[in-house]
Amino acid sequence: MKHMLKINRCMSQAQREHADDADMSGISVKATVELMSREVGGRQNFGFMDKDYRNYIHRKRRTKMKKGDAGAILQYHQKMSVDNPSYFYSMQLDEDDMITNIFWADERAISDYGLFGDVLCFDTTYRTNDYGRPFAPFVGVNHHKQTVIFGTALLYDETIESFKWLFETFLEAMSGKQPKTILTDQSAAMASAISVVFPQTHHRLCVWHIYQNAAKQLSQVFHGSQQFAHDFGKCVYDYEEEDDWLLAWNEMLENHNLMDNKWLKKLFDVKEKWALVYGRHTFTADMMSTQRSESMNSTLKKYLKPSHDLLRFFEHYERVLVDRRYEELIADFKMMQTSPVLYGNVEMLQHAEEVYTPKNFKLFQQQYTSIGDYVANKVSKSDMKYEYKVSYRDIAREHLVKFDALVQTITCSCMKFSFVGILCRHALKVLDKKNVRRIPSSYILNRWSKEAKARSIINYQAAKTSANPKESIGKRYSHLCRNYREIASVAAEHEELTKYAHEHSIELLKNLEEKKKKLLKENTCGKENTSEGHDDVLGEMSKACGVKRKAVVGRPRGSGGYGRFKGILEGKKNIVRAKSYASTSPIREAQAKRQISFQKIEDEVPTLPPSAQVDSSTQLSACDPEMPFQDKLSFTQLLDTVITPDDFS
């Protein structure tokens, strides 16, 4: 029992560092103590007791929280900025100097956005602990078809003003580069902010949310007619011409007596944002829903606990980023060490295997191996330009393919390449017929290729003039750091490259000094006043006296602390438990009544019959006649399928 005496109990520095690492890795106190005791042959050889370890962890956390949430958060981001000059963060304060909105992105996130930021998924359904703040990650997809994170925000609310601030801050962090497409839910505030801040971006609505709202608003129609789910699904996924779509939409309304339905009228007003017929020309990186954001919400629950304060939220969120990026490293390794199986000794497939990552090669091969079931009939020829109508066996539906043999360009009426970035089977059929054995270079998107992350220099876009001179210098410095880090990385690989880079860096420095002297003489670029500069920015943030909390009555719906808000079709609450909970106090009774009231709303939406058929296939095959629309998954299966995380990849 000697090890239990206070005089014999002491944690060594090595044990404290071990404890710190375990705590930052999310390992529980109990598991850490058991592991450390096994390492020394039992707790009697530990040097301290379990409660000593717990006290150490609690003291460390209390020390951090002495600064308050605002001070701790500011210190965290400042430390990240010191460790990483390209780290970007921004906070918004209200009139009471309370932190309302926070955005941050590290160097890797900014770099990934430069490569894969053509399509954004943005979702705010996840909520933090007692603060009840919307967690708003900007995510996309990389060349391995894995979810990649471009930046993250914690918002106070979901108003137009908050979204405008967030999107403007995001653009500032990304040097003003706007995405081609952004996928969101049907938030009016979000849509208003996007139209102002991202005027060049195509705003698409998440198909899963469209179906979820349809189930809520049209539940009786879905139950009353199996055909309605089929017709509605075709309006979402099918049709290549607008006139055909409009005809089908009007027929659906007439056949199901929905001409005066207000919800469908509102949905029709934004048809350009959800119907595929209006989005075929828009690149979406093979996404029609925010399922990547949804799957990330599920992943966060493995790392974050309701007991975490905001500072620990930031610290443990780092683990999410590290693990996600390690998955990409694993995919890179597998890509270099293994080769996918080719279905035949075909030059086109061999070329595709050389240029595409395994995931994208698989998609390409699926398209190519099906061309044997298609027939291509030439309908016109002019010089070196050909037009073919491609159909599946004896099915009447045809796709018009135009091929210019001189410049090696090809287009298909299904426009799959435009919104997915992979040639469709109709175009591949014509290329095969014209003896084209390799993929034309203009139809190999770099973002899907093995060279997608090959070293490159990020283009510089002059930022708007800042009222803070030092802030402008800092942004330019961060941009140059990213580019010169790539140069240094290449140069360090060989002695000759290092000497070459060193010699040219000396020459470049001399040229810059001469250029600077000329600018000083011309009085166009004097030494900028940096005496206040960034200190003023930090001073503004350092005035923050706390983190603004939302006034939440009762427990946030769909959350046990951290969690996402659940939709109308995602489970039902236990009313009996709510009534029992309400019996303890008038306040809790009022909260329970609200909970029961919501339950009644859910109960009004009956479960859709499994027989209600709808097309749940991805947009990759939505235009293919060999996959009859009515033979796809049921409506409820579609809802489950759309949001099922594909192991976060």
XYZ file of C-alpha atoms in Angstrom:
649
model
C 0.000 0.000 0.000
C 3.031 2.298 0.012
C 2.104 3.616 -3.432
C -1.132 5.023 -1.948
C 0.655 7.283 0.550
C 0.573 10.917 -0.535
C 4.326 11.281 -0.059
C 4.917 8.547 -2.664
C 2.448 9.850 -5.244
C 3.738 12.098 -8.006
C 3.205 12.308 -11.776
C 6.464 12.596 -13.687
C 6.857 15.032 -16.591
C 6.807 12.133 -19.047
C 3.553 10.842 -17.553
C 2.011 14.310 -17.770
C 2.920 14.607 -21.425
C 1.487 11.134 -21.988
C -1.708 12.262 -20.266
C -1.868 15.427 -22.385
C -1.496 13.432 -25.605
C -4.207 10.992 -24.535
C -6.575 13.821 -23.635
C -6.018 15.572 -26.975
C -6.616 12.260 -28.766
C -10.029 11.863 -27.163
C -9.042 8.832 -25.069
C -11.044 8.568 -21.862
C -9.414 8.951 -18.456
C -10.245 5.360 -17.492
C -8.758 3.898 -20.679
C -5.603 5.997 -20.334
C -5.052 4.947 -16.723
C -5.472 1.276 -17.636
C -3.002 1.573 -20.513
C -0.380 3.398 -18.440
C -0.700 0.882 -15.607
C -0.148 -2.031 -17.997
C 2.976 -0.341 -19.326
C 4.564 -0.340 -15.836
C 3.312 -3.765 -14.735
C 0.381 -2.775 -12.541
C -1.073 0.164 -10.670
C 1.135 -0.449 -7.663
C 4.074 0.611 -9.884
C 2.223 3.603 -11.256
C 3.609 6.290 -8.947
C 0.177 7.861 -8.495
C -3.482 6.918 -8.156
C -6.404 7.234 -10.532
C -7.754 10.304 -8.772
C -4.363 12.042 -9.128
C -4.608 11.608 -12.871
C -8.188 12.901 -12.941
C -7.237 15.896 -10.807
C -4.374 16.733 -13.165
C -6.671 16.680 -16.211
C -9.309 18.789 -14.449
C -6.736 21.349 -13.264
C -5.371 21.674 -16.780
C -8.850 22.292 -18.192
C -9.713 24.811 -15.466
C -6.492 26.703 -16.171
C -7.445 27.028 -19.830
C -10.940 28.213 -18.992
C -9.684 30.952 -16.647
C -9.220 33.055 -19.761
C -12.886 32.604 -20.579
C -14.253 31.211 -23.830
C -13.410 34.336 -25.827
C -9.831 34.590 -24.557
C -9.164 30.880 -24.985
C -10.558 30.833 -28.523
C -8.555 33.905 -29.515
C -5.391 32.414 -28.037
C -6.024 29.144 -29.891
C -6.325 30.868 -33.279
C -3.337 33.104 -32.607
C -1.238 30.047 -31.812
C -2.395 28.370 -35.021
C -1.442 31.515 -36.958
C 2.053 31.475 -35.462
C 2.536 27.797 -36.323
C 1.066 28.265 -39.790
C 1.517 31.703 -41.459
C -1.208 30.862 -43.994
C -3.780 30.069 -41.307
C -6.875 32.251 -41.684
C -9.466 33.090 -39.056
C -12.006 35.800 -38.484
C -14.521 36.615 -35.767
C -17.531 38.900 -35.763
C -18.485 40.844 -32.641
C -21.846 42.395 -31.856
C -22.470 45.791 -30.254
C -21.817 44.290 -26.813
C -18.414 42.913 -27.916
C -19.718 39.352 -27.767
C -18.452 36.867 -30.355
C -21.269 35.951 -32.719
C -19.693 34.257 -35.747
C -16.335 32.513 -36.192
C -14.679 31.235 -39.381
C -11.332 29.493 -39.780
C -9.352 27.613 -42.440
C -5.811 26.283 -42.339
C -3.281 26.198 -45.150
C -4.271 22.710 -46.321
C -7.946 23.686 -46.531
C -7.127 26.789 -48.579
C -4.858 24.779 -50.861
C -7.519 22.089 -51.363
C -10.068 24.742 -52.263
C -7.745 26.020 -54.968
C -7.752 22.533 -56.500
C -11.240 21.186 -55.783
C -13.286 24.251 -54.877
C -15.343 24.239 -58.057
C -18.236 22.627 -56.150
C -19.230 23.391 -52.548
C -21.609 21.596 -50.205
C -22.849 23.777 -47.384
C -25.024 22.559 -44.530
C -25.873 23.947 -41.076
C -27.913 21.157 -39.483
C -25.238 20.193 -36.937
C -25.403 21.937 -33.546
C -22.739 22.404 -30.886
C -23.333 21.763 -27.186
C -25.106 24.169 -24.813
C -24.331 27.089 -27.108
C -26.723 25.644 -29.706
C -24.624 27.131 -32.487
C -25.011 26.002 -36.110
C -21.833 24.262 -37.227
C -21.206 25.222 -40.855
C -18.461 23.347 -42.751
C -17.631 24.096 -46.381
C -16.966 20.707 -47.957
C -16.333 19.323 -51.407
C -14.937 16.240 -53.110
C -11.330 15.520 -54.078
C -9.817 13.422 -56.874
C -10.340 10.212 -54.866
C -14.056 10.971 -54.433
C -13.394 11.645 -50.753
C -14.924 14.445 -48.740
C -12.534 17.362 -48.342
C -12.973 20.301 -45.955
C -12.333 23.838 -47.232
C -13.195 25.811 -44.117
C -15.407 25.794 -41.057
C -17.633 28.222 -39.204
C -19.584 28.456 -35.978
C -22.543 30.769 -36.430
C -24.730 32.489 -33.879
C -27.849 32.259 -36.036
C -28.983 31.565 -39.586
C -29.955 35.047 -40.726
C -29.119 36.723 -44.027
C -26.614 38.967 -42.241
C -24.749 36.028 -40.691
C -24.589 34.137 -43.978
C -23.423 37.234 -45.858
C -20.641 37.791 -43.345
C -19.634 34.135 -43.568
C -19.597 33.928 -47.377
C -17.698 37.211 -47.700
C -15.158 36.016 -45.133
C -14.846 32.695 -46.954
C -14.107 34.503 -50.223
C -11.533 36.650 -48.463
C -9.756 33.545 -47.181
C -9.818 31.970 -50.653
C -8.389 35.017 -52.465
C -11.730 35.858 -54.029
C -12.168 32.597 -55.953
C -15.868 31.799 -56.352
C -17.124 28.216 -56.729
C -18.892 27.135 -59.893
C -21.685 25.427 -57.953
C -22.909 25.437 -54.372
C -25.323 22.829 -52.978
C -27.512 23.759 -50.001
C -30.875 23.038 -48.445
C -33.962 25.206 -49.018
C -32.992 28.026 -46.665
C -34.361 31.369 -47.842
C -31.778 33.325 -45.836
C -28.970 31.238 -47.286
C -30.278 31.701 -50.828
C -30.473 35.482 -50.409
C -26.896 35.678 -49.152
C -25.613 33.429 -51.951
C -27.223 35.588 -54.635
C -25.407 38.642 -53.266
C -21.981 37.209 -52.394
C -21.715 34.479 -55.076
C -23.312 36.113 -58.140
C -21.270 33.951 -60.546
C -22.095 30.684 -58.770
C -24.859 28.248 -59.709
C -26.995 27.591 -56.645
C -28.407 24.054 -56.579
C -30.779 22.662 -53.973
C -30.181 19.342 -52.261
C -32.404 16.673 -53.843
C -32.710 14.813 -50.550
C -34.223 17.872 -48.887
C -36.599 18.270 -51.835
C -37.882 14.732 -51.304
C -38.060 15.173 -47.557
C -40.204 18.280 -47.915
C -42.324 16.570 -50.559
C -43.027 13.734 -48.118
C -44.156 16.266 -45.548
C -46.250 18.448 -47.846
C -47.686 15.746 -50.129
C -47.923 12.716 -47.867
C -51.554 11.976 -48.768
C -50.757 12.143 -52.473
C -47.865 9.697 -52.124
C -50.126 7.287 -50.240
C -53.025 7.710 -52.609
C -51.114 7.006 -55.809
C -48.063 4.859 -56.465
C -47.696 6.586 -59.824
C -47.111 10.007 -58.245
C -43.732 9.022 -56.767
C -42.700 7.792 -60.210
C -43.857 10.985 -61.954
C -42.304 13.272 -59.362
C -39.009 11.386 -59.510
C -38.860 11.723 -63.294
C -39.293 15.480 -62.956
C -36.309 15.536 -60.620
C -33.899 13.275 -62.513
C -35.123 12.790 -66.054
C -35.575 14.712 -69.339
C -33.014 16.402 -71.526
C -35.183 19.164 -72.999
C -37.026 21.870 -71.090
C -40.184 21.555 -73.214
C -40.443 17.853 -72.409
C -39.969 18.595 -68.718
C -42.645 21.305 -68.659
C -45.080 18.979 -70.402
C -44.387 16.196 -67.895
C -44.732 18.584 -64.935
C -48.107 19.868 -66.096
C -49.338 16.336 -66.782
C -48.318 15.308 -63.276
C -50.278 18.200 -61.771
C -53.358 17.415 -63.849
C -53.281 13.649 -63.346
C -53.034 13.991 -59.561
C -55.281 17.049 -59.201
C -52.496 19.290 -57.867
C -52.904 22.342 -60.087
C -53.645 24.565 -57.082
C -51.122 23.097 -54.651
C -49.237 26.040 -53.110
C -46.130 24.083 -52.169
C -45.672 22.724 -55.693
C -46.149 26.226 -57.093
C -43.325 27.501 -54.892
C -41.195 24.522 -55.881
C -41.850 25.264 -59.553
C -40.637 28.845 -59.067
C -37.180 27.533 -58.151
C -37.148 24.637 -60.637
C -33.821 25.813 -62.077
C -32.186 24.954 -58.758
C -33.295 21.320 -58.423
C -34.568 19.800 -61.691
C -31.730 18.045 -63.511
C -32.974 19.263 -66.881
C -31.916 22.771 -65.811
C -28.663 21.635 -64.247
C -27.139 19.397 -66.889
C -24.936 22.228 -68.126
C -23.622 22.899 -64.595
C -20.657 20.999 -63.178
C -21.593 19.432 -59.836
C -18.757 16.891 -59.420
C -21.310 14.064 -59.490
C -23.284 15.434 -56.518
C -26.971 16.272 -56.285
C -27.331 16.434 -52.515
C -25.488 17.665 -49.438
C -24.923 14.077 -48.325
C -21.212 14.749 -47.813
C -22.074 17.398 -45.252
C -24.568 15.001 -43.683
C -21.979 12.224 -43.476
C -19.540 14.629 -41.881
C -22.134 15.413 -39.218
C -22.215 11.707 -38.430
C -18.428 11.578 -38.268
C -18.233 14.523 -35.864
C -20.176 12.582 -33.241
C -17.256 10.162 -32.973
C -14.882 12.968 -31.999
C -16.963 15.502 -30.061
C -18.778 15.113 -26.765
C -21.538 17.205 -25.154
C -19.158 17.962 -22.281
C -16.692 19.744 -24.579
C -16.542 23.520 -24.261
C -15.767 25.621 -27.325
C -12.007 25.488 -26.837
C -12.008 21.693 -26.660
C -14.347 21.702 -29.660
C -11.637 23.436 -31.702
C -8.905 21.161 -30.386
C -10.790 17.936 -31.095
C -12.030 19.195 -34.442
C -8.365 19.184 -35.461
C -8.473 15.411 -35.057
C -11.248 15.255 -37.636
C -9.086 17.134 -40.134
C -6.018 15.013 -39.422
C -7.903 11.733 -39.853
C -9.678 12.855 -43.028
C -6.404 13.924 -44.586
C -4.711 10.704 -43.587
C -7.432 8.819 -45.483
C -6.390 10.764 -48.570
C -2.774 9.765 -47.968
C -3.844 6.109 -47.794
C -5.724 6.499 -51.087
C -2.620 8.062 -52.679
C -0.502 5.144 -51.487
C -2.931 2.531 -52.826
C -3.115 4.396 -56.130
C 0.679 4.239 -56.514
C 1.068 0.638 -55.329
C -1.864 -1.101 -56.998
C -3.676 -1.137 -60.325
C -7.402 -1.648 -60.939
C -8.683 -4.628 -62.905
C -9.226 -3.865 -66.594
C -12.196 -5.528 -68.284
C -10.372 -6.361 -71.481
C -7.141 -5.445 -73.249
C -8.502 -2.185 -74.659
C -6.310 0.843 -75.358
C -9.017 3.286 -74.264
C -9.285 1.594 -70.860
C -5.514 1.413 -70.528
C -5.303 5.140 -71.173
C -8.065 5.816 -68.656
C -6.249 3.734 -66.036
C -3.104 5.792 -66.618
C -4.759 9.177 -66.084
C -7.677 8.649 -63.677
C -7.602 7.851 -59.983
C -9.002 4.361 -59.206
C -12.428 5.681 -58.168
C -12.854 7.688 -61.358
C -11.422 4.941 -63.528
C -14.098 2.632 -62.152
C -16.800 5.114 -63.221
C -15.250 5.467 -66.664
C -14.933 1.705 -67.115
C -18.592 1.227 -66.180
C -19.536 3.576 -68.995
C -17.158 2.072 -71.535
C -17.995 -1.584 -70.944
C -21.674 -0.933 -71.712
C -21.167 0.528 -75.203
C -21.644 -2.920 -76.760
C -25.346 -2.716 -75.902
C -25.768 0.546 -77.819
C -26.403 1.294 -81.467
C -25.070 4.458 -83.154
C -26.782 5.569 -86.370
C -25.251 8.394 -88.389
C -27.800 11.085 -89.225
C -25.608 13.748 -90.853
C -22.077 14.573 -91.979
C -20.489 17.877 -92.967
C -16.751 17.880 -93.715
C -15.248 16.306 -90.592
C -18.318 16.860 -88.408
C -20.640 13.957 -87.663
C -23.978 13.545 -85.904
C -25.172 10.243 -84.497
C -28.289 9.106 -82.719
C -27.359 6.589 -80.053
C -29.939 4.258 -78.551
C -29.995 1.259 -76.240
C -30.818 -1.884 -78.217
C -34.384 -1.576 -79.464
C -35.560 1.117 -77.043
C -36.899 4.165 -78.861
C -35.213 6.779 -76.694
C -32.239 8.330 -78.499
C -29.349 10.612 -77.554
C -27.866 13.020 -80.081
C -24.056 12.882 -80.210
C -22.020 15.404 -82.232
C -18.389 14.650 -83.085
C -15.813 16.901 -84.747
C -13.010 14.642 -85.938
C -10.735 17.546 -86.850
C -10.514 19.128 -83.395
C -11.484 15.971 -81.465
C -14.520 17.444 -79.709
C -17.657 15.511 -78.834
C -20.940 16.390 -77.133
C -23.983 14.375 -76.094
C -27.506 15.547 -75.412
C -27.420 13.859 -71.993
C -24.620 16.331 -71.077
C -23.138 13.963 -68.570
C -19.633 15.283 -69.079
C -20.842 18.806 -68.275
C -22.177 17.958 -64.817
C -20.083 14.889 -63.891
C -16.792 15.336 -65.740
C -16.662 11.785 -67.177
C -17.590 10.947 -70.777
C -20.907 9.127 -71.118
C -21.397 5.759 -72.823
C -23.159 7.453 -75.753
C -20.118 9.599 -76.560
C -17.773 6.657 -75.988
C -19.830 4.581 -78.434
C -19.268 7.168 -81.171
C -15.558 7.499 -80.358
C -15.227 3.734 -80.626
C -17.080 3.767 -83.941
C -14.687 6.441 -85.260
C -11.653 4.413 -84.101
C -10.577 6.947 -81.479
C -8.487 4.833 -79.104
C -7.509 7.371 -76.459
C -9.521 9.876 -74.457
C -9.252 13.333 -76.053
C -7.188 15.530 -73.721
C -9.935 18.137 -73.417
C -12.163 15.491 -71.776
C -9.771 14.567 -68.992
C -10.536 16.844 -66.062
C -7.435 17.448 -63.983
C -9.516 17.344 -60.769
C -10.299 13.660 -61.442
C -6.785 12.696 -62.523
C -3.823 11.237 -60.672
C -2.008 14.542 -61.207
C -4.740 16.614 -59.558
C -2.515 17.504 -56.628
C 0.738 17.795 -58.543
C 2.686 20.798 -57.355
C 1.390 24.017 -58.826
C 1.652 27.732 -58.243
C -1.514 29.402 -57.007
C -2.525 32.366 -59.156
C -2.366 35.692 -57.381
C -5.473 37.852 -57.381
C -4.987 41.347 -56.023
C -7.211 41.708 -52.987
C -9.352 44.726 -52.267
C -7.469 47.582 -50.634
C -7.659 47.162 -46.886
C -7.986 49.969 -44.399
C -5.334 48.149 -42.424
C -1.925 48.254 -44.236
C -0.388 45.476 -42.169
C -3.391 43.256 -42.809
C -2.787 43.633 -46.568
C 0.886 42.796 -46.105
C -0.060 39.731 -44.084
C -2.380 38.435 -46.797
C 0.239 38.906 -49.511
C 2.816 37.227 -47.296
C 0.533 34.224 -46.735
C -0.057 33.877 -50.473
C 3.671 33.969 -51.243
C 4.401 31.487 -48.448
C 2.131 28.898 -50.039
C 3.818 29.218 -53.429
C 7.409 29.387 -52.215
C 6.839 26.423 -49.945
C 6.102 24.381 -53.075
C 9.257 25.727 -54.727
C 11.352 24.844 -51.688
C 9.802 21.374 -51.538
C 10.835 20.630 -55.134
C 14.288 22.182 -54.757
C 15.092 20.156 -51.642
C 14.722 16.857 -53.506
C 18.168 17.114 -55.141
C 21.451 18.903 -54.474
C 21.562 20.456 -57.953
C 18.003 21.703 -57.627
C 18.844 23.255 -54.264
C 21.863 25.100 -55.714
C 19.787 26.296 -58.659
C 17.026 27.606 -56.393
C 19.564 29.263 -54.077
C 21.302 31.117 -56.909
C 18.055 32.361 -58.373
C 16.695 33.373 -54.970
C 19.709 35.659 -54.474
C 19.157 37.162 -57.903
C 15.432 37.562 -57.223
C 16.102 39.291 -53.910
C 18.444 41.792 -55.591
C 15.846 42.526 -58.262
C 13.167 43.038 -55.623
C 15.357 45.497 -53.697
C 16.005 47.494 -56.877
C 12.304 47.482 -57.727
C 11.479 48.642 -54.209
C 13.904 51.590 -54.478
C 12.305 52.685 -57.750
C 8.852 52.539 -56.234
C 10.003 54.603 -53.268
C 11.414 57.250 -55.580
C 8.191 57.360 -57.564
C 6.338 57.764 -54.268
C 3.855 55.104 -55.321
C 4.815 52.590 -52.699
C 6.342 54.025 -49.551
C 6.965 51.978 -46.494
C 3.487 51.201 -45.312
C 2.622 52.272 -41.796
C 2.491 49.082 -39.798
C 2.847 50.576 -36.347
C -0.765 49.826 -35.592
C -1.930 47.485 -38.354
C -2.559 43.985 -37.182
C -2.419 45.048 -33.561
C -5.598 47.018 -34.228
C -7.244 43.921 -35.659
C -6.239 41.835 -32.670
C -7.241 44.696 -30.426
C -10.710 44.687 -31.939
C -11.008 40.951 -31.377
C -9.417 41.115 -27.940
C -12.262 43.366 -26.845
C -14.496 40.312 -27.004
C -15.841 39.776 -23.520
C -17.463 36.429 -24.224
C -19.139 34.121 -26.688
C -22.740 35.011 -27.338
C -25.070 32.208 -26.335
C -28.396 31.533 -27.947
C -31.477 31.659 -25.784
C -32.700 28.074 -26.073
C -35.915 27.003 -24.375
C -35.655 23.348 -23.494
C -33.388 20.838 -25.090
C -32.510 21.407 -28.769
C -34.442 19.048 -30.989
C -32.451 16.258 -32.552
C -29.528 16.720 -30.211
C -28.228 15.142 -27.069
C -25.646 17.879 -26.747
C -23.784 17.831 -30.004
C -25.887 16.676 -32.924
C -27.811 17.546 -36.039
C -31.415 18.653 -36.334
C -33.502 15.743 -37.530
C -35.930 16.023 -40.377
C -39.581 15.115 -40.498
C -38.893 11.526 -41.586
C -36.012 10.753 -39.229
C -37.380 8.901 -36.270
C -40.003 9.811 -33.688
C -39.676 10.995 -30.140
C -40.784 9.075 -27.089
C -43.910 10.888 -25.877
C -44.224 8.773 -22.745
C -40.780 9.782 -21.654
C -41.575 13.412 -22.375
C -44.681 13.260 -20.175
C -42.739 11.674 -17.346
C -40.094 14.346 -17.655
C -42.762 17.061 -17.600
C -44.189 15.993 -14.272
C -41.256 17.322 -12.251
C -41.763 21.066 -12.693
C -43.949 23.652 -14.494
C -40.999 24.742 -16.640
C -40.237 21.205 -17.731
C -43.918 20.631 -18.341
C -43.964 23.547 -20.775
C -40.878 22.183 -22.504
C -42.427 18.732 -22.788
C -45.611 20.183 -24.271
C -43.558 21.751 -27.009
C -41.882 18.412 -27.595
C -45.241 16.625 -27.758
C -46.582 19.304 -30.085
C -43.790 18.621 -32.518
C -44.444 14.925 -32.198
C -48.033 15.470 -33.314
C -46.781 17.254 -36.402
C -44.573 14.277 -37.201
C -47.435 11.861 -36.658
C -49.465 13.671 -39.305
C -46.949 12.547 -41.925
C -47.555 8.834 -42.498
C -44.834 6.516 -43.718
C -44.807 6.173 -47.476
C -45.701 2.770 -48.911
C -42.728 0.702 -50.080
C -44.448 0.203 -53.374
C -44.181 3.869 -54.278
C -41.489 3.618 -56.919
C -39.077 6.419 -57.759
C -35.728 6.794 -59.469
C -33.069 6.799 -56.796
C -30.121 6.158 -59.057
C -27.489 8.797 -59.320
C -27.511 11.290 -62.125
C -24.915 9.111 -63.821
C -27.580 6.693 -65.033
C -30.678 8.855 -64.927
C -30.603 9.279 -68.687
C -29.962 5.638 -69.554
C -32.977 3.808 -71.012
C -31.608 0.383 -70.141
C -32.403 1.175 -66.531
C -36.207 1.664 -66.573
C -37.196 4.487 -64.289
C -40.005 2.629 -62.584
C -37.701 -0.246 -61.592
C -35.585 1.840 -59.219
C -35.707 1.956 -55.410
C -38.798 2.948 -53.478
C -39.261 6.477 -52.199
C -38.346 5.621 -48.618
C -35.344 3.634 -49.820
C -34.213 6.658 -51.773
C -34.265 8.817 -48.665
C -32.135 6.258 -46.861
C -29.788 5.823 -49.803
C -29.115 9.479 -50.477
C -27.789 10.259 -47.020
C -25.995 7.000 -46.242
C -22.324 7.934 -45.673
C -20.043 6.139 -48.144
C -17.440 5.627 -45.375
C -16.791 9.343 -45.740
C -15.096 8.860 -49.079
